[in-house]
Amino acid sequence: MVTQNSAYIETWDVENNQFWEQQGKRIASRNLWISIPSLLVGFAVWLMWGMITTQMKNLGFSFSTEQLFSLVAIAGLSGATLRIPASFMIRIAGGRNTVFLTTALLMIPALGTGLALMDPATPYWMFQLMALLSGIGGGNFACSMSNISTFFPKNQQGYGLGMNAGLGNFGVTTMQILIPLVMTVGLFGPLAGDSMTLQSASGTLVGRIDAGAETWIQNAGFIWLLMLIPLAFAGWFGMHNINLVTPEPGHPLAAFGKIIGLYAIALCTAALGAYMMGIIGMWLALPFTIVLTLALLRMIPGSIQPNIKNQFRIFSNKHTWSMTVLYILTFGSFIGFSAALPLSISVIFGKMSLLNDSGDIIRVVNPDAPSALTWAWIGPFVGALIRPVGGWISDKVGGSIVTQIISAVMVVASVATGYVMMEAYNSATPNDYFLVFMVLFIVLFAASGIGNGSTFRSIGVIFDQQMKGPVLGWTSAVAAYGAFIAPKVMGAEIKAGTPEMAMYGFAVFYAVCLVINWWFYLRKHSEIYNP
């Protein structure tokens, strides 16, 4: 039953069909449809740096291509790291408390990024700080999915999680369409400062914008405030805490303190990881950040400690690790390509490879280059649109067989994409390869979107009510490092002149996932046969 203030549910038995039909379905739907737009804006704020850095390049901000890719990667690193403590927040602080506060916190990077973009002379460290704080939007996915998983029975996990994540993923597409549009007008008048002049051609959903046009890049941050304020109110007044899931959330202020403390730890470790990246390299900085975050969480004193320790039980289950790898395959690819694609289009197709008088290959500006701001939204749109379909199909035929099929598709598509990227990068007419390049990336996004639904459906079946929430949070946390890895790897390989090597490396990983999925869930005598 729900108490008088309609915020705290004392009895929750969704596996009881009578309870579900009489009370549960209505309450679950209400929480789901508040959660979805909150998650959507979280994705938008987290991934906005892919579009912002593309426009910063067009405006001639005094940062190198590598520095711009690094801003995208820092946001990815932060968002993924924040997902680690976020996966535990629902059990500690309650769903209503968590969704409200984590949505409200997004106002900080939205406002701060807008202010920083008003002045091209803003120092690089300020953009690094805003990219770091934008990771709050990425972290919110883990607590959102963990929360929604508790509202639906097992036979509707594919639907509930697919709708929340799939429509939430539309935050990427929404951002990639909305940001280019709002940058074309002085939407906030004198409050947002003056316009700037494009030094290179840009674009929107409806077409190309030539150099010399006026743009308001700061609107890329300010626009999200218009959505975050009402969404925070909706979360506070419309969502619920569940007694079965969070027996002792405490006073809301105490719950807020726990949430802020957990996020503060992860922000510090993410910042340290970003710093260490320049010293020990990304492949060592990444596990360093994860291990340090987990170690600090285990050391938290007071009443939080028993809850954290209890949630760490998921690490003794081998299926936590197999499903983590498989979710890197799906969501890691979706979010990584979403982050890296805009700037990759700009760099690969923005120049042509020609022979100079000495016979050396040089890269010169492509005057008819396709605008990333016009095209980059299509892949994430397809991936997000098809994700609920992946959950629905998996409810019918089984999650693992769907995962196996899309894994094979992604192996082939990655190899083909790498070859096309190589040809385009070394061509005097790169535009000839753009259509097939986009089609192949759409295939990758579609496959990863379907796989997002199938892997989350499998988690809902494999784990019990107490474990599936933390497992969903943990797997989504590790997979979110794709938003860090893809920009760094693709940026480094593009700088080296070998963009295809990034995609070939991803193809090898996808092939390994094929074997893992078959071994654990499709073998005839596997412990959990989940066709």
XYZ file of C-alpha atoms in Angstrom:
531
model
C 0.000 0.000 0.000
C 0.999 3.629 -0.465
C 1.070 5.959 2.534
C -0.856 9.234 2.670
C 1.920 11.387 1.303
C 2.053 9.089 -1.766
C 5.836 8.998 -1.615
C 6.563 5.819 0.344
C 5.279 2.364 -0.656
C 5.128 -0.050 2.271
C 3.945 -3.182 0.419
C 5.219 -4.104 -3.017
C 4.563 -7.546 -4.543
C 4.607 -7.203 -8.315
C 4.976 -10.959 -8.882
C 1.450 -11.283 -7.431
C -0.757 -10.797 -10.491
C -3.705 -9.439 -8.490
C -1.533 -6.823 -6.773
C 0.049 -5.907 -10.097
C -3.251 -5.356 -11.865
C -4.932 -3.501 -8.984
C -2.091 -1.237 -7.814
C 1.329 -2.109 -9.141
C 0.868 -1.390 -12.842
C -0.470 2.127 -12.237
C 2.315 3.059 -9.806
C 5.026 1.497 -11.973
C 3.821 3.377 -15.052
C 3.773 6.673 -13.168
C 7.354 6.242 -12.002
C 8.457 5.064 -15.437
C 7.037 8.072 -17.283
C 8.690 10.521 -14.903
C 11.952 8.595 -15.031
C 12.179 8.541 -18.838
C 12.427 12.316 -19.536
C 14.740 12.787 -16.540
C 17.044 10.122 -17.942
C 16.739 11.612 -21.431
C 18.040 15.005 -20.275
C 20.751 13.255 -18.260
C 22.021 11.601 -21.438
C 21.822 14.926 -23.274
C 23.943 16.810 -20.738
C 26.446 13.959 -20.485
C 26.971 13.478 -24.230
C 26.653 17.119 -25.319
C 30.422 17.506 -25.534
C 30.597 15.610 -28.818
C 28.549 18.365 -30.466
C 29.991 21.237 -28.455
C 33.587 20.385 -29.345
C 32.664 20.078 -33.011
C 31.279 23.622 -32.943
C 34.242 24.860 -30.885
C 36.431 23.607 -33.728
C 34.252 25.457 -36.253
C 34.564 28.648 -34.198
C 38.338 28.407 -33.942
C 38.669 27.928 -30.183
C 42.387 27.698 -29.441
C 42.442 23.974 -28.577
C 43.947 21.107 -30.563
C 41.880 18.259 -31.989
C 43.368 15.971 -29.352
C 42.311 18.364 -26.575
C 38.779 18.478 -27.974
C 38.583 14.679 -28.097
C 39.890 14.683 -24.515
C 36.965 16.837 -23.340
C 34.565 14.261 -24.785
C 36.563 11.495 -23.110
C 36.620 13.249 -19.706
C 32.827 13.480 -19.727
C 32.725 9.794 -20.653
C 35.167 8.823 -17.916
C 33.266 10.823 -15.315
C 29.825 9.535 -16.296
C 30.989 5.943 -16.209
C 32.776 6.323 -12.872
C 29.761 8.011 -11.277
C 27.652 5.031 -12.296
C 29.566 2.834 -9.832
C 28.205 4.533 -6.675
C 24.951 5.416 -8.477
C 24.196 1.711 -8.832
C 23.970 1.512 -5.006
C 21.993 4.709 -4.395
C 18.467 3.297 -4.663
C 19.150 0.761 -1.897
C 20.638 3.449 0.314
C 18.636 6.620 -0.366
C 15.390 5.611 -2.109
C 14.222 6.002 -5.706
C 12.279 9.242 -5.327
C 15.040 10.981 -3.376
C 17.724 9.837 -5.791
C 15.998 10.704 -9.073
C 14.994 14.136 -7.787
C 18.439 15.173 -6.581
C 20.486 13.688 -9.406
C 18.227 15.458 -11.904
C 18.530 18.765 -10.050
C 22.344 18.470 -9.910
C 22.493 18.545 -13.708
C 21.701 22.248 -13.563
C 25.294 22.886 -12.431
C 27.089 21.645 -15.598
C 24.292 22.988 -17.837
C 24.644 26.504 -16.463
C 28.422 26.342 -16.073
C 29.002 25.116 -19.622
C 26.834 27.899 -21.035
C 28.782 30.524 -19.100
C 32.149 29.041 -20.132
C 31.185 28.997 -23.825
C 30.292 32.705 -23.784
C 33.992 33.580 -23.974
C 36.509 31.884 -26.350
C 39.248 32.932 -23.924
C 37.852 30.687 -21.165
C 40.773 28.522 -19.978
C 40.896 24.843 -20.903
C 40.692 23.703 -17.275
C 37.232 25.261 -16.969
C 35.980 23.188 -19.870
C 37.600 20.136 -18.287
C 35.728 20.847 -15.046
C 32.393 21.239 -16.840
C 32.984 18.036 -18.807
C 33.739 16.270 -15.526
C 30.521 17.551 -13.920
C 28.526 16.643 -17.021
C 29.281 13.067 -16.036
C 26.487 13.401 -13.458
C 24.100 12.816 -16.365
C 25.890 9.592 -17.228
C 25.889 8.422 -13.631
C 22.144 8.938 -13.417
C 21.527 6.042 -15.794
C 22.641 3.473 -13.220
C 20.355 4.681 -10.447
C 17.474 5.204 -12.878
C 17.670 1.671 -14.271
C 18.203 0.172 -10.831
C 15.102 2.021 -9.647
C 12.815 1.071 -12.543
C 13.852 -2.601 -12.348
C 12.195 -2.792 -8.911
C 8.806 -1.598 -10.214
C 8.159 -4.328 -12.800
C 7.625 -8.110 -12.540
C 10.078 -10.504 -14.199
C 7.888 -11.105 -17.235
C 7.893 -7.360 -18.000
C 11.534 -6.536 -17.278
C 12.230 -6.275 -20.997
C 9.434 -3.739 -21.402
C 10.144 -1.633 -18.308
C 13.910 -1.472 -18.708
C 13.680 -1.233 -22.496
C 11.330 1.750 -22.363
C 13.332 3.553 -19.680
C 16.698 2.991 -21.305
C 15.514 3.126 -24.912
C 13.570 6.369 -24.643
C 16.164 7.695 -22.204
C 18.812 7.005 -24.853
C 16.888 9.412 -27.076
C 18.620 12.069 -25.014
C 21.592 11.572 -27.333
C 19.500 12.155 -30.450
C 17.543 14.975 -28.828
C 20.789 16.693 -27.939
C 22.335 16.157 -31.382
C 19.290 17.690 -33.086
C 18.478 20.424 -30.566
C 21.948 21.855 -29.904
C 22.706 22.775 -33.550
C 19.271 24.398 -33.839
C 19.406 26.497 -30.662
C 22.892 27.721 -31.560
C 21.471 29.493 -34.619
C 19.375 32.035 -32.666
C 19.825 34.365 -29.699
C 17.303 32.334 -27.738
C 17.985 33.922 -24.339
C 18.634 37.468 -25.511
C 21.207 39.618 -23.691
C 21.241 37.207 -20.734
C 23.276 34.719 -22.775
C 25.785 37.180 -24.198
C 26.822 37.994 -27.750
C 27.028 35.750 -30.785
C 30.266 34.482 -32.358
C 31.234 34.145 -36.028
C 31.842 30.737 -37.608
C 35.316 30.353 -39.087
C 34.416 27.000 -40.708
C 31.139 25.735 -42.126
C 28.705 24.183 -39.675
C 25.185 22.789 -40.011
C 21.882 21.771 -38.472
C 19.347 19.049 -39.108
C 18.036 20.993 -42.109
C 21.337 21.717 -43.815
C 24.681 23.456 -44.064
C 25.617 26.788 -42.460
C 28.453 28.581 -44.217
C 31.442 30.188 -42.550
C 30.800 33.782 -41.509
C 27.390 33.077 -40.021
C 26.568 34.091 -36.465
C 26.179 31.395 -33.790
C 25.325 31.248 -30.102
C 27.302 28.200 -28.918
C 26.537 29.016 -25.258
C 22.919 27.955 -25.833
C 24.221 24.374 -25.950
C 24.417 24.519 -22.149
C 21.648 26.943 -21.228
C 18.895 25.109 -23.132
C 18.800 22.192 -20.671
C 17.807 24.431 -17.762
C 14.383 24.856 -19.375
C 13.793 21.107 -18.930
C 15.662 20.310 -15.742
C 13.695 22.633 -13.480
C 10.232 21.123 -14.173
C 11.658 17.592 -14.232
C 13.148 18.012 -10.758
C 9.729 19.059 -9.446
C 8.056 16.109 -11.196
C 10.498 13.673 -9.597
C 9.923 15.052 -6.118
C 6.144 15.197 -6.235
C 5.434 12.200 -8.473
C 7.830 9.348 -7.673
C 8.056 6.817 -4.838
C 10.435 5.106 -2.441
C 9.772 1.354 -1.944
C 10.132 -0.132 1.540
C 11.183 -3.566 0.209
C 14.051 -1.980 -1.701
C 15.018 0.826 0.711
C 13.930 -0.096 4.248
C 15.649 2.883 5.881
C 16.190 5.816 3.506
C 16.090 8.264 6.424
C 14.989 11.893 6.210
C 15.265 13.283 2.653
C 18.092 15.619 3.717
C 20.019 12.645 5.097
C 19.369 10.758 1.853
C 20.622 13.749 -0.145
C 23.790 13.793 1.936
C 24.453 10.141 1.080
C 23.915 10.784 -2.633
C 26.183 13.846 -2.724
C 28.859 12.032 -0.729
C 28.846 9.055 -3.095
C 29.010 11.271 -6.171
C 31.786 13.381 -4.610
C 33.952 10.284 -4.196
C 33.454 9.256 -7.813
C 34.071 12.775 -9.146
C 37.387 12.891 -7.297
C 38.498 9.482 -8.588
C 37.390 10.375 -12.126
C 39.376 13.627 -11.964
C 42.412 11.744 -10.689
C 41.944 9.130 -13.414
C 41.846 11.843 -16.075
C 45.067 13.300 -14.670
C 46.766 9.887 -14.470
C 45.799 9.244 -18.072
C 48.505 11.651 -19.167
C 51.094 9.886 -16.992
C 50.407 6.141 -17.238
C 48.173 5.998 -20.318
C 44.456 5.312 -20.674
C 44.624 1.511 -20.384
C 46.189 1.730 -16.926
C 44.314 4.854 -15.823
C 40.973 3.175 -16.516
C 41.321 0.164 -14.148
C 43.073 2.440 -11.652
C 39.999 4.682 -11.555
C 37.573 1.754 -11.161
C 39.560 -0.005 -8.431
C 40.175 3.221 -6.490
C 36.466 4.089 -6.619
C 35.446 0.660 -5.332
C 38.097 0.759 -2.592
C 36.964 4.165 -1.340
C 33.326 3.054 -1.342
C 34.239 0.081 0.832
C 35.937 2.437 3.312
C 32.899 4.703 3.858
C 32.113 4.754 7.607
C 28.745 4.863 9.338
C 25.351 3.487 8.372
C 26.102 3.428 4.640
C 28.859 0.836 5.074
C 26.640 -2.245 5.699
C 24.521 -1.396 2.660
C 27.568 -0.917 0.441
C 29.096 -4.165 1.693
C 25.843 -5.997 1.032
C 25.727 -4.719 -2.531
C 29.294 -5.901 -3.121
C 27.944 -9.464 -3.007
C 27.317 -9.183 -6.736
C 31.072 -9.431 -7.397
C 31.208 -13.017 -6.141
C 28.770 -14.102 -8.847
C 30.490 -15.046 -12.116
C 27.441 -13.995 -14.107
C 27.987 -10.427 -12.953
C 31.237 -10.467 -14.886
C 29.971 -12.243 -17.998
C 27.026 -9.869 -18.299
C 29.336 -6.900 -17.704
C 31.413 -7.886 -20.740
C 28.278 -8.383 -22.845
C 26.878 -5.015 -21.858
C 30.162 -3.375 -22.860
C 29.532 -4.978 -26.265
C 26.103 -3.358 -26.557
C 25.730 -0.203 -24.507
C 29.460 0.496 -24.475
C 29.406 0.562 -28.265
C 26.251 2.683 -28.438
C 27.460 5.343 -26.042
C 31.045 5.284 -27.276
C 30.134 5.779 -30.919
C 27.577 8.440 -29.923
C 30.344 10.397 -28.194
C 33.026 9.950 -30.853
C 31.077 10.083 -34.124
C 30.497 13.871 -34.509
C 34.146 14.850 -34.164
C 35.228 11.790 -36.198
C 33.038 12.903 -39.122
C 34.491 16.395 -38.862
C 38.109 15.203 -38.862
C 37.931 12.312 -41.366
C 35.754 14.039 -43.972
C 36.748 17.622 -43.194
C 39.985 17.254 -45.143
C 41.227 15.596 -48.339
C 44.505 13.743 -48.895
C 46.453 15.144 -51.860
C 49.960 14.859 -53.295
C 52.038 18.051 -53.173
C 54.737 19.012 -55.659
C 57.281 16.949 -53.726
C 55.179 13.816 -53.953
C 54.228 13.865 -50.258
C 50.679 13.266 -49.065
C 49.181 16.311 -47.364
C 45.772 16.922 -45.787
C 43.925 19.981 -47.093
C 40.489 21.397 -46.249
C 37.542 19.723 -47.972
C 35.328 22.665 -49.049
C 32.256 20.421 -49.481
C 32.685 18.380 -46.318
C 29.489 16.989 -44.736
C 28.622 18.674 -41.464
C 28.736 16.438 -38.392
C 26.013 18.583 -36.841
C 23.708 17.605 -39.715
C 24.378 13.864 -39.807
C 25.644 12.612 -36.426
C 22.184 12.271 -34.839
C 20.929 9.532 -37.173
C 22.863 6.588 -35.700
C 21.995 7.252 -32.040
C 18.384 7.881 -33.093
C 18.150 4.434 -34.687
C 19.885 2.776 -31.736
C 17.588 4.381 -29.187
C 14.457 3.800 -31.280
C 15.121 0.110 -31.660
C 16.176 -0.628 -28.070
C 12.629 -1.314 -26.762
C 12.182 -3.639 -29.741
C 15.243 -5.553 -28.579
C 13.693 -5.975 -25.134
C 10.352 -7.031 -26.613
C 11.896 -9.613 -28.967
C 14.025 -10.962 -26.120
C 10.939 -11.414 -23.946
C 9.589 -13.638 -26.740
C 12.603 -15.678 -27.875
C 15.229 -15.225 -25.142
C 17.896 -12.629 -24.522
C 21.063 -14.573 -25.282
C 20.157 -15.726 -28.783
C 19.401 -12.107 -29.695
C 22.743 -11.033 -28.210
C 24.526 -13.722 -30.238
C 23.039 -12.568 -33.530
C 23.784 -8.882 -33.028
C 27.354 -9.714 -31.908
C 28.022 -11.428 -35.232
C 26.555 -8.451 -37.111
C 28.776 -6.040 -35.178
C 31.942 -8.025 -35.973
C 31.288 -7.782 -39.702
C 30.076 -4.165 -39.618
C 33.110 -3.010 -37.599
C 35.579 -4.504 -40.058
C 33.718 -2.967 -42.985
C 33.519 0.431 -41.257
C 37.250 0.384 -40.559
C 38.020 -0.280 -44.209
C 35.750 2.566 -45.371
C 37.283 4.969 -42.838
C 40.754 4.099 -44.143
C 39.723 4.696 -47.746
C 38.004 8.010 -46.927
C 40.900 9.322 -44.836
C 43.413 8.638 -47.613
C 41.214 9.810 -50.494
C 41.239 12.993 -52.552
C 37.428 12.631 -52.719
C 36.387 11.496 -49.198
C 32.754 12.461 -49.788
C 32.449 9.443 -52.108
C 32.651 7.212 -49.041
C 30.372 9.155 -46.724
C 27.098 7.409 -47.562
C 28.440 3.905 -47.005
C 30.235 5.167 -43.876
C 26.934 6.402 -42.422
C 25.024 3.251 -43.408
C 27.594 1.039 -41.681
C 27.484 3.146 -38.521
C 23.682 2.979 -38.562
C 23.981 -0.827 -38.690
C 26.321 -0.716 -35.685
C 23.952 1.550 -33.764
C 20.929 -0.612 -34.607
C 22.684 -3.815 -33.539
C 23.934 -2.257 -30.309
C 20.461 -0.861 -29.601
C 18.821 -4.265 -29.977
C 21.598 -5.755 -27.847
C 21.010 -3.176 -25.129
C 17.489 -4.536 -24.742
C 18.518 -8.204 -24.918
C 21.309 -7.983 -22.336
C 19.203 -6.073 -19.809
C 16.406 -8.587 -20.281
C 18.892 -11.382 -19.542
C 20.025 -9.668 -16.346
C 16.402 -9.369 -15.212
C 16.015 -13.140 -15.646
C 19.388 -14.336 -14.347
C 19.429 -12.397 -11.046
C 16.919 -12.200 -8.191
C 15.056 -9.084 -6.991
C 17.766 -8.108 -4.496
C 20.691 -8.490 -6.896
C 19.395 -7.412 -10.272
C 19.277 -3.694 -9.415
C 22.928 -3.475 -8.318
C 23.974 -5.725 -11.217
C 22.136 -3.492 -13.688
C 23.869 -0.486 -12.174
C 27.309 -2.084 -12.158
C 27.159 -3.398 -15.728
C 25.902 -0.058 -16.993
C 28.735 1.667 -15.127
C 31.499 -0.376 -16.692
C 29.879 -0.313 -20.140
C 29.626 3.475 -19.952
C 33.415 3.636 -20.131
C 32.783 3.175 -23.840
C 32.094 6.929 -23.853
C 35.669 7.352 -22.631
C 37.404 4.605 -24.624
C 35.904 5.252 -28.070
C 36.816 8.978 -28.278
C 40.329 8.311 -26.962
C 40.999 5.333 -29.235
C 39.446 6.872 -32.339
C 41.106 10.217 -31.636
C 44.516 8.586 -31.225
C 44.197 6.463 -34.360
C 42.937 9.381 -36.436
C 45.908 11.435 -35.233
C 48.205 8.556 -36.267
C 46.573 8.449 -39.701
C 45.154 4.945 -39.182
C 41.467 5.374 -38.173
C 40.651 1.868 -39.360
C 42.721 0.286 -36.569
C 40.229 1.491 -33.946
C 37.359 -0.323 -35.673
C 39.411 -3.473 -36.255
C 40.202 -3.538 -32.540
C 36.519 -3.221 -31.679
C 35.758 -6.110 -34.067
C 38.184 -8.380 -32.200
C 36.454 -7.540 -28.909
C 33.025 -8.274 -30.418
C 34.282 -11.690 -31.561
C 35.395 -12.465 -27.992
C 31.888 -11.521 -26.792
C 30.413 -14.057 -29.204
C 32.353 -16.797 -27.460
C 31.509 -15.583 -23.934
C 27.785 -15.367 -24.675
C 27.742 -18.850 -26.205
C 29.771 -20.396 -23.374
C 27.691 -19.060 -20.503
C 24.159 -18.995 -21.938
C 23.791 -20.927 -25.195
C 25.786 -24.129 -24.685
C 23.577 -27.168 -24.273
C 24.905 -27.878 -20.768
C 25.463 -24.312 -19.595
C 24.549 -23.510 -15.980
C 21.964 -20.940 -17.084
C 20.534 -21.771 -20.496
C 18.953 -18.532 -21.695
C 18.166 -18.858 -25.393
